PDB file of C-alpha atoms and ligand atoms in Angstrom:
ATOM      1  CA  MET H   1      40.812  33.815  11.533  1.00 84.00           C
ATOM      2  CA  ARG H   2      38.355  30.950  11.218  1.00 97.00           C
ATOM      3  CA  LYS H   3      36.825  30.477   7.762  1.00 98.00           C
ATOM      4  CA  PRO H   4      33.055  30.234   8.101  1.00 98.00           C
ATOM      5  CA  ILE H   5      31.326  27.063   6.943  1.00 98.00           C
ATOM      6  CA  ILE H   6      27.701  26.847   5.891  1.00 98.00           C
ATOM      7  CA  ALA H   7      26.381  23.299   5.514  1.00 98.00           C
ATOM      8  CA  GLY H   8      22.966  22.175   4.334  1.00 98.00           C
ATOM      9  CA  ASN H   9      21.474  19.177   6.099  1.00 98.00           C
ATOM     10  CA  TRP H  10      18.863  17.876   3.707  1.00 98.00           C
ATOM     11  CA  LYS H  11      17.720  15.154   6.134  1.00 98.00           C
ATOM     12  CA  MET H  12      15.405  12.605   4.438  1.00 98.00           C
ATOM     13  CA  ASN H  13      14.613  14.771   1.431  1.00 98.00           C
ATOM     14  CA  LYS H  14      15.336  14.660  -2.330  1.00 98.00           C
ATOM     15  CA  THR H  15      15.720  11.869  -4.856  1.00 98.00           C
ATOM     16  CA  PRO H  16      18.877  11.739  -7.004  1.00 98.00           C
ATOM     17  CA  ALA H  17      17.250  13.732  -9.822  1.00 98.00           C
ATOM     18  CA  GLU H  18      15.922  16.359  -7.389  1.00 98.00           C
ATOM     19  CA  ALA H  19      19.281  16.523  -5.640  1.00 98.00           C
ATOM     20  CA  ALA H  20      21.155  17.091  -8.891  1.00 98.00           C
ATOM     21  CA  GLN H  21      18.705  19.817  -9.830  1.00 98.00           C
ATOM     22  CA  LEU H  22      19.095  21.574  -6.485  1.00 98.00           C
ATOM     23  CA  VAL H  23      22.894  21.686  -6.588  1.00 98.00           C
ATOM     24  CA  THR H  24      22.877  22.661 -10.253  1.00 98.00           C
ATOM     25  CA  GLU H  25      20.703  25.660  -9.353  1.00 98.00           C
ATOM     26  CA  LEU H  26      22.786  26.381  -6.277  1.00 98.00           C
ATOM     27  CA  ALA H  27      26.245  26.307  -7.847  1.00 98.00           C
ATOM     28  CA  PRO H  28      26.171  29.650  -9.711  1.00 98.00           C
ATOM     29  CA  LEU H  29      24.466  31.348  -6.758  1.00 98.00           C
ATOM     30  CA  VAL H  30      27.276  30.440  -4.341  1.00 98.00           C
ATOM     31  CA  ALA H  31      30.238  30.538  -6.728  1.00 98.00           C
ATOM     32  CA  ASP H  32      31.660  33.642  -5.044  1.00 97.00           C
ATOM     33  CA  ALA H  33      31.060  32.504  -1.470  1.00 97.00           C
ATOM     34  CA  SER H  34      33.539  33.671   1.130  1.00 96.00           C
ATOM     35  CA  CYS H  35      32.808  30.582   3.250  1.00 98.00           C
ATOM     36  CA  ASP H  36      33.018  26.830   2.792  1.00 98.00           C
ATOM     37  CA  VAL H  37      29.786  25.460   1.301  1.00 98.00           C
ATOM     38  CA  VAL H  38      28.690  21.884   1.990  1.00 98.00           C
ATOM     39  CA  VAL H  39      25.558  19.887   1.154  1.00 98.00           C
ATOM     40  CA  CYS H  40      24.833  16.855   3.325  1.00 98.00           C
ATOM     41  CA  THR H  41      22.552  14.677   1.262  1.00 98.00           C
ATOM     42  CA  PRO H  42      21.038  11.219   1.710  1.00 98.00           C
ATOM     43  CA  ALA H  43      23.529   8.559   0.593  1.00 98.00           C
ATOM     44  CA  VAL H  44      21.443   7.528  -2.426  1.00 98.00           C
ATOM     45  CA  ASN H  45      22.226  10.957  -3.887  1.00 98.00           C
ATOM     46  CA  PHE H  46      26.013  10.897  -3.510  1.00 98.00           C
ATOM     47  CA  ALA H  47      26.727   9.937  -7.136  1.00 98.00           C
ATOM     48  CA  ALA H  48      24.287  12.446  -8.620  1.00 98.00           C
ATOM     49  CA  VAL H  49      25.479  15.294  -6.397  1.00 98.00           C
ATOM     50  CA  ALA H  50      29.177  14.446  -6.815  1.00 98.00           C
ATOM     51  CA  GLU H  51      28.718  14.658 -10.573  1.00 98.00           C
ATOM     52  CA  ALA H  52      26.743  17.918 -10.419  1.00 98.00           C
ATOM     53  CA  ILE H  53      29.243  19.725  -8.150  1.00 98.00           C
ATOM     54  CA  LYS H  54      32.315  18.902 -10.251  1.00 98.00           C
ATOM     55  CA  GLY H  55      34.243  22.100 -10.877  1.00 98.00           C
ATOM     56  CA  THR H  56      32.223  24.081  -8.296  1.00 98.00           C
ATOM     57  CA  ASN H  57      33.090  25.205  -4.760  1.00 98.00           C
ATOM     58  CA  ILE H  58      30.355  23.009  -3.230  1.00 98.00           C
ATOM     59  CA  LYS H  59      31.534  20.072  -1.114  1.00 98.00           C
ATOM     60  CA  LEU H  60      29.688  16.818  -0.527  1.00 98.00           C
ATOM     61  CA  GLY H  61      28.628  15.707   2.945  1.00 98.00           C
ATOM     62  CA  ALA H  62      26.870  12.686   4.458  1.00 98.00           C
ATOM     63  CA  GLN H  63      24.446  12.577   7.382  1.00 98.00           C
ATOM     64  CA  ASN H  64      25.898   9.683   9.374  1.00 98.00           C
ATOM     65  CA  MET H  65      28.538   6.968   9.249  1.00 98.00           C
ATOM     66  CA  HIS H  66      29.542   3.831  11.147  1.00 98.00           C
ATOM     67  CA  TRP H  67      32.846   3.592  12.986  1.00 98.00           C
ATOM     68  CA  LYS H  68      33.909   0.136  11.808  1.00 98.00           C
ATOM     69  CA  GLU H  69      35.710  -0.370   8.530  1.00 97.00           C
ATOM     70  CA  SER H  70      33.382  -3.115   7.330  1.00 97.00           C
ATOM     71  CA  GLY H  71      31.374  -6.049   8.619  1.00 97.00           C
ATOM     72  CA  ALA H  72      27.950  -7.304   9.631  1.00 98.00           C
ATOM     73  CA  TYR H  73      26.258  -3.930  10.304  1.00 98.00           C
ATOM     74  CA  THR H  74      23.137  -4.017   8.156  1.00 98.00           C
ATOM     75  CA  GLY H  75      22.093  -0.625   6.876  1.00 96.00           C
ATOM     76  CA  GLU H  76      25.307   1.146   7.855  1.00 97.00           C
ATOM     77  CA  LEU H  77      27.972   2.887   5.764  1.00 98.00           C
ATOM     78  CA  SER H  78      31.713   3.059   6.419  1.00 98.00           C
ATOM     79  CA  ALA H  79      34.080   5.997   6.078  1.00 98.00           C
ATOM     80  CA  ALA H  80      35.790   4.284   3.134  1.00 98.00           C
ATOM     81  CA  MET H  81      32.449   3.962   1.334  1.00 98.00           C
ATOM     82  CA  LEU H  82      31.700   7.649   1.840  1.00 98.00           C
ATOM     83  CA  LYS H  83      35.137   8.703   0.673  1.00 98.00           C
ATOM     84  CA  ALA H  84      34.879   6.521  -2.422  1.00 98.00           C
ATOM     85  CA  CYS H  85      31.759   8.515  -3.355  1.00 98.00           C
ATOM     86  CA  GLY H  86      33.496  11.862  -3.001  1.00 98.00           C
ATOM     87  CA  VAL H  87      32.173  12.699   0.470  1.00 98.00           C
ATOM     88  CA  GLU H  88      34.366  15.068   2.509  1.00 98.00           C
ATOM     89  CA  TYR H  89      32.131  15.948   5.482  1.00 99.00           C
ATOM     90  CA  VAL H  90      29.824  13.877   7.660  1.00 98.00           C
ATOM     91  CA  VAL H  91      27.197  15.056  10.142  1.00 98.00           C
ATOM     92  CA  LEU H  92      27.479  13.020  13.353  1.00 98.00           C
ATOM     93  CA  GLY H  93      25.334  12.940  16.464  1.00 98.00           C
ATOM     94  CA  HIS H  94      22.498  14.989  15.016  1.00 98.00           C
ATOM     95  CA  SER H  95      19.739  15.366  17.599  1.00 97.00           C
ATOM     96  CA  GLU H  96      17.346  13.437  15.347  1.00 97.00           C
ATOM     97  CA  ARG H  97      19.770  10.488  15.399  1.00 98.00           C
ATOM     98  CA  ARG H  98      20.054  10.804  19.176  1.00 97.00           C
ATOM     99  CA  GLN H  99      16.283  11.156  19.644  1.00 96.00           C
ATOM    100  CA  TYR H 100      14.908   8.585  17.179  1.00 97.00           C
ATOM    101  CA  PHE H 101      17.754   6.131  16.594  1.00 97.00           C
ATOM    102  CA  GLY H 102      19.386   5.649  19.965  1.00 96.00           C
ATOM    103  CA  GLU H 103      22.574   7.544  19.211  1.00 97.00           C
ATOM    104  CA  THR H 104      24.583   8.150  22.377  1.00 98.00           C
ATOM    105  CA  ASP H 105      27.531  10.325  23.311  1.00 98.00           C
ATOM    106  CA  ALA H 106      29.669   7.153  23.292  1.00 98.00           C
ATOM    107  CA  THR H 107      28.716   6.159  19.740  1.00 98.00           C
ATOM    108  CA  VAL H 108      29.077   9.748  18.542  1.00 98.00           C
ATOM    109  CA  ASN H 109      32.625   9.591  19.896  1.00 98.00           C
ATOM    110  CA  LEU H 110      33.381   6.331  18.050  1.00 98.00           C
ATOM    111  CA  ARG H 111      32.034   7.790  14.809  1.00 98.00           C
ATOM    112  CA  THR H 112      33.900  11.083  15.253  1.00 98.00           C
ATOM    113  CA  VAL H 113      37.263   9.450  15.842  1.00 98.00           C
ATOM    114  CA  ALA H 114      36.742   7.026  12.932  1.00 98.00           C
ATOM    115  CA  ALA H 115      35.790   9.889  10.597  1.00 98.00           C
ATOM    116  CA  VAL H 116      38.849  11.962  11.467  1.00 98.00           C
ATOM    117  CA  LYS H 117      41.226   9.002  11.215  1.00 98.00           C
ATOM    118  CA  ALA H 118      39.765   8.240   7.768  1.00 98.00           C
ATOM    119  CA  GLY H 119      40.293  11.803   6.572  1.00 98.00           C
ATOM    120  CA  LEU H 120      36.665  12.945   6.654  1.00 98.00           C
ATOM    121  CA  THR H 121      35.627  16.120   8.474  1.00 98.00           C
ATOM    122  CA  PRO H 122      32.909  15.354  11.017  1.00 98.00           C
ATOM    123  CA  ILE H 123      30.276  17.974  11.796  1.00 99.00           C
ATOM    124  CA  VAL H 124      29.572  16.962  15.375  1.00 98.00           C
ATOM    125  CA  CYS H 125      26.185  18.101  16.666  1.00 98.00           C
ATOM    126  CA  VAL H 126      25.537  19.012  20.277  1.00 98.00           C
ATOM    127  CA  GLY H 127      22.703  20.875  21.945  1.00 98.00           C
ATOM    128  CA  GLU H 128      20.218  20.976  24.765  1.00 97.00           C
ATOM    129  CA  LYS H 129      16.512  20.224  24.876  1.00 96.00           C
ATOM    130  CA  LYS H 130      14.053  22.870  26.030  1.00 94.00           C
ATOM    131  CA  GLU H 131      13.666  21.381  29.495  1.00 95.00           C
ATOM    132  CA  GLU H 132      17.428  21.169  29.896  1.00 95.00           C
ATOM    133  CA  ARG H 133      17.801  24.868  29.103  1.00 94.00           C
ATOM    134  CA  GLU H 134      14.996  25.685  31.520  1.00 93.00           C
ATOM    135  CA  ALA H 135      16.635  23.582  34.224  1.00 96.00           C
ATOM    136  CA  GLY H 136      19.803  25.636  33.821  1.00 96.00           C
ATOM    137  CA  TYR H 137      22.320  23.080  32.685  1.00 96.00           C
ATOM    138  CA  THR H 138      22.759  23.938  29.010  1.00 97.00           C
ATOM    139  CA  ASN H 139      26.377  24.944  29.486  1.00 98.00           C
ATOM    140  CA  ALA H 140      27.425  21.844  31.391  1.00 98.00           C
ATOM    141  CA  LEU H 141      25.600  19.594  28.945  1.00 98.00           C
ATOM    142  CA  VAL H 142      26.990  21.020  25.702  1.00 98.00           C
ATOM    143  CA  VAL H 143      30.537  20.996  27.057  1.00 98.00           C
ATOM    144  CA  TYR H 144      30.098  17.394  28.178  1.00 98.00           C
ATOM    145  CA  GLN H 145      28.651  16.308  24.822  1.00 98.00           C
ATOM    146  CA  THR H 146      31.475  18.056  22.976  1.00 98.00           C
ATOM    147  CA  LEU H 147      34.334  16.708  25.078  1.00 98.00           C
ATOM    148  CA  ILE H 148      33.015  13.141  25.000  1.00 98.00           C
ATOM    149  CA  ALA H 149      32.655  13.345  21.212  1.00 98.00           C
ATOM    150  CA  LEU H 150      36.264  14.544  20.816  1.00 98.00           C
ATOM    151  CA  THR H 151      37.887  12.066  23.209  1.00 98.00           C
ATOM    152  CA  GLY H 152      40.782  10.316  21.506  1.00 98.00           C
ATOM    153  CA  LEU H 153      41.610  13.126  19.083  1.00 98.00           C
ATOM    154  CA  THR H 154      44.765  15.223  19.304  1.00 98.00           C
ATOM    155  CA  ALA H 155      44.646  18.992  19.744  1.00 98.00           C
ATOM    156  CA  GLU H 156      45.861  19.323  16.157  1.00 98.00           C
ATOM    157  CA  GLU H 157      42.964  17.185  14.916  1.00 98.00           C
ATOM    158  CA  VAL H 158      40.447  19.121  16.999  1.00 98.00           C
ATOM    159  CA  ALA H 159      41.791  22.387  15.612  1.00 98.00           C
ATOM    160  CA  LYS H 160      41.861  21.433  11.946  1.00 98.00           C
ATOM    161  CA  LYS H 161      39.808  18.315  11.266  1.00 98.00           C
ATOM    162  CA  VAL H 162      36.558  18.824  13.157  1.00 98.00           C
ATOM    163  CA  VAL H 163      33.545  21.116  12.947  1.00 98.00           C
ATOM    164  CA  ILE H 164      31.133  21.412  15.875  1.00 98.00           C
ATOM    165  CA  ALA H 165      27.489  22.355  15.335  1.00 98.00           C
ATOM    166  CA  TYR H 166      25.674  23.816  18.311  1.00 98.00           C
ATOM    167  CA  GLU H 167      22.017  23.046  17.701  1.00 97.00           C
ATOM    168  CA  PRO H 168      19.561  23.733  20.517  1.00 96.00           C
ATOM    169  CA  VAL H 169      17.053  20.911  20.024  1.00 95.00           C
ATOM    170  CA  TRP H 170      14.130  23.238  20.689  1.00 93.00           C
ATOM    171  CA  ALA H 171      15.171  25.384  17.728  1.00 93.00           C
ATOM    172  CA  ILE H 172      15.410  22.598  15.137  1.00 91.00           C
ATOM    173  CA  GLY H 173      12.625  22.645  12.579  1.00 87.00           C
ATOM    174  CA  THR H 174      10.440  24.692  14.895  1.00 88.00           C
ATOM    175  CA  GLY H 175      10.924  28.166  13.514  1.00 84.00           C
ATOM    176  CA  LEU H 176      12.247  29.142  16.950  1.00 84.00           C
ATOM    177  CA  THR H 177      15.815  30.377  16.773  1.00 84.00           C
ATOM    178  CA  ALA H 178      18.169  30.996  19.627  1.00 87.00           C
ATOM    179  CA  THR H 179      18.752  34.715  19.868  1.00 94.00           C
ATOM    180  CA  ASP H 180      22.044  35.902  18.423  1.00 96.00           C
ATOM    181  CA  GLU H 181      23.309  36.455  21.959  1.00 96.00           C
ATOM    182  CA  GLN H 182      22.142  33.056  23.258  1.00 95.00           C
ATOM    183  CA  ALA H 183      23.798  31.243  20.359  1.00 97.00           C
ATOM    184  CA  ASN H 184      26.982  33.276  20.705  1.00 98.00           C
ATOM    185  CA  GLU H 185      27.147  32.733  24.441  1.00 98.00           C
ATOM    186  CA  THR H 186      26.629  28.974  24.315  1.00 98.00           C
ATOM    187  CA  ILE H 187      29.134  28.576  21.489  1.00 98.00           C
ATOM    188  CA  GLY H 188      31.602  30.586  23.560  1.00 98.00           C
ATOM    189  CA  VAL H 189      31.012  28.176  26.431  1.00 98.00           C
ATOM    190  CA  ILE H 190      31.697  25.206  24.124  1.00 98.00           C
ATOM    191  CA  ARG H 191      34.896  26.870  22.946  1.00 98.00           C
ATOM    192  CA  GLU H 192      36.105  27.403  26.512  1.00 98.00           C
ATOM    193  CA  GLY H 193      35.293  23.766  27.286  1.00 98.00           C
ATOM    194  CA  ILE H 194      37.448  22.727  24.349  1.00 98.00           C
ATOM    195  CA  ARG H 195      40.209  25.056  25.594  1.00 98.00           C
ATOM    196  CA  SER H 196      40.220  23.337  28.983  1.00 98.00           C
ATOM    197  CA  VAL H 197      41.414  20.117  27.340  1.00 98.00           C
ATOM    198  CA  TYR H 198      42.925  21.100  23.975  1.00 98.00           C
ATOM    199  CA  GLY H 199      44.344  24.552  24.732  1.00 98.00           C
ATOM    200  CA  ASP H 200      44.727  26.885  21.767  1.00 98.00           C
ATOM    201  CA  ALA H 201      42.989  24.427  19.424  1.00 98.00           C
ATOM    202  CA  ALA H 202      39.869  26.137  20.752  1.00 98.00           C
ATOM    203  CA  ASP H 203      40.753  29.267  18.794  1.00 98.00           C
ATOM    204  CA  GLU H 204      40.906  27.339  15.509  1.00 98.00           C
ATOM    205  CA  VAL H 205      38.024  24.886  15.733  1.00 98.00           C
ATOM    206  CA  ARG H 206      34.976  26.027  13.826  1.00 98.00           C
ATOM    207  CA  ILE H 207      31.669  26.009  15.679  1.00 98.00           C
ATOM    208  CA  GLN H 208      28.440  26.452  13.740  1.00 98.00           C
ATOM    209  CA  TYR H 209      25.003  27.398  14.930  1.00 97.00           C
ATOM    210  CA  GLY H 210      22.023  25.326  13.741  1.00 97.00           C
ATOM    211  CA  GLY H 211      18.284  25.519  14.359  1.00 95.00           C
ATOM    212  CA  SER H 212      15.865  27.374  12.068  1.00 94.00           C
ATOM    213  CA  MET H 213      18.668  29.437  10.562  1.00 96.00           C
ATOM    214  CA  ASN H 214      17.420  31.132   7.389  1.00 96.00           C
ATOM    215  CA  PRO H 215      18.035  34.105   5.070  1.00 97.00           C
ATOM    216  CA  LYS H 216      16.378  36.469   7.564  1.00 96.00           C
ATOM    217  CA  ASN H 217      18.336  35.622  10.697  1.00 96.00           C
ATOM    218  CA  ALA H 218      21.670  34.604   9.117  1.00 97.00           C
ATOM    219  CA  LYS H 219      23.113  38.106   9.190  1.00 97.00           C
ATOM    220  CA  GLY H 220      22.621  38.634  12.906  1.00 97.00           C
ATOM    221  CA  LEU H 221      23.860  35.195  13.847  1.00 97.00           C
ATOM    222  CA  MET H 222      26.919  35.376  11.590  1.00 97.00           C
ATOM    223  CA  ALA H 223      27.855  38.792  12.976  1.00 97.00           C
ATOM    224  CA  GLN H 224      28.475  37.180  16.365  1.00 97.00           C
ATOM    225  CA  PRO H 225      32.168  36.653  17.078  1.00 98.00           C
ATOM    226  CA  GLU H 226      31.911  33.040  18.268  1.00 98.00           C
ATOM    227  CA  ILE H 227      29.669  31.779  15.447  1.00 98.00           C
ATOM    228  CA  ASP H 228      31.643  30.319  12.551  1.00 98.00           C
ATOM    229  CA  GLY H 229      28.836  29.174  10.306  1.00 98.00           C
ATOM    230  CA  GLY H 230      25.555  27.350  10.187  1.00 98.00           C
ATOM    231  CA  LEU H 231      24.035  23.920   9.801  1.00 98.00           C
ATOM    232  CA  ILE H 232      20.882  24.555   7.834  1.00 98.00           C
ATOM    233  CA  GLY H 233      17.930  22.172   7.581  1.00 97.00           C
ATOM    234  CA  GLY H 234      14.700  23.494   6.096  1.00 97.00           C
ATOM    235  CA  ALA H 235      16.289  26.516   4.420  1.00 97.00           C
ATOM    236  CA  SER H 236      18.828  24.320   2.603  1.00 98.00           C
ATOM    237  CA  LEU H 237      16.173  22.635   0.473  1.00 98.00           C
ATOM    238  CA  LYS H 238      15.691  25.597  -1.861  1.00 98.00           C
ATOM    239  CA  ALA H 239      18.684  26.894  -3.809  1.00 98.00           C
ATOM    240  CA  GLU H 240      17.757  30.531  -3.434  1.00 98.00           C
ATOM    241  CA  ASP H 241      17.221  30.379   0.335  1.00 98.00           C
ATOM    242  CA  PHE H 242      20.381  28.398   0.941  1.00 98.00           C
ATOM    243  CA  SER H 243      22.434  30.710  -1.272  1.00 98.00           C
ATOM    244  CA  LYS H 244      21.219  33.673   0.771  1.00 98.00           C
ATOM    245  CA  VAL H 245      22.366  32.023   3.995  1.00 98.00           C
ATOM    246  CA  VAL H 246      25.710  31.335   2.305  1.00 98.00           C
ATOM    247  CA  GLY H 247      25.824  35.063   1.512  1.00 98.00           C
ATOM    248  CA  PHE H 248      24.983  35.595   5.256  1.00 93.00           C
ATOM    249  CA  ASP H 249      22.329  37.611   3.733  1.00 90.00           C
ATOM    250  CA  LYS H 250      24.322  40.820   3.474  1.00 86.00           C
TER     251      LYS H 250
HETATM  252  P1  LIG V   1      16.414  23.401  10.701  1.00 85.19           P
HETATM  253  O1  LIG V   1      17.354  22.126  10.931  1.00 85.19           O
HETATM  254  O2  LIG V   1      17.276  24.453  10.035  1.00 85.19           O
HETATM  255  O3  LIG V   1      15.318  22.907   9.794  1.00 85.19           O
HETATM  256  O4  LIG V   1      15.932  23.844  12.028  1.00 85.19           O
HETATM  257  C1  LIG V   1      18.670  22.296  11.362  1.00 85.19           C
HETATM  258  C2  LIG V   1      19.295  20.949  11.605  1.00 85.19           C
HETATM  259  O5  LIG V   1      18.604  20.044  12.080  1.00 85.19           O
HETATM  260  O6  LIG V   1      20.489  20.755  11.345  1.00 85.19           O
END
């Protein structure tokens, strides 16, 4: 049995005071959650959120990280820095990083391996663009992205230390969601791709869906057997909405 994981990706939203307020409102609403609950906040909010989630079941996540331990990498953050702030999860290879900041499968791999070796849990994002789905190579692409990202990890690490987020790019922030069946099918394809290299680790690794997931569609998506959670953008910015997704809205 895979424990579901619902993570909020706040993107470039919230100041420290706003972040603390959001998690303070959220905490009682998700206290009885049956899944893991994570908020991935901008780094300037780590201290405020870490303080506000003390004694709750909410875990702290980051939105990116560099693979080197330290050095001349202006603007970057290392795994050790994140961990020192109480971060346990880190989103890697988000499509916005790939699209706007030149992130590649190779650098996603470096970041993923560095995160796992440092004891952080990466949430590795993969997904196809609209034209790639229309051209018929979604399955090949998401398997490729996933296997490149995981290269260098052991089967044990893939099983226990990694989360994958399948996020069709055309569904992110657009209000368009993959249908329950589309999301389930593609996640199943990713899982079989993982099986081809890592064997039974495929049965343990958690694979989320992301892309306009919200209180209305969470139930249908989470009822699908392959879908182990969600990576939530827009709907994670309001405590009530996010708490409803965490409750898979009944
Ligand atoms: P969205 O974002 O829920 O706003 O579509 C999801 C994501 O980018 O992780």
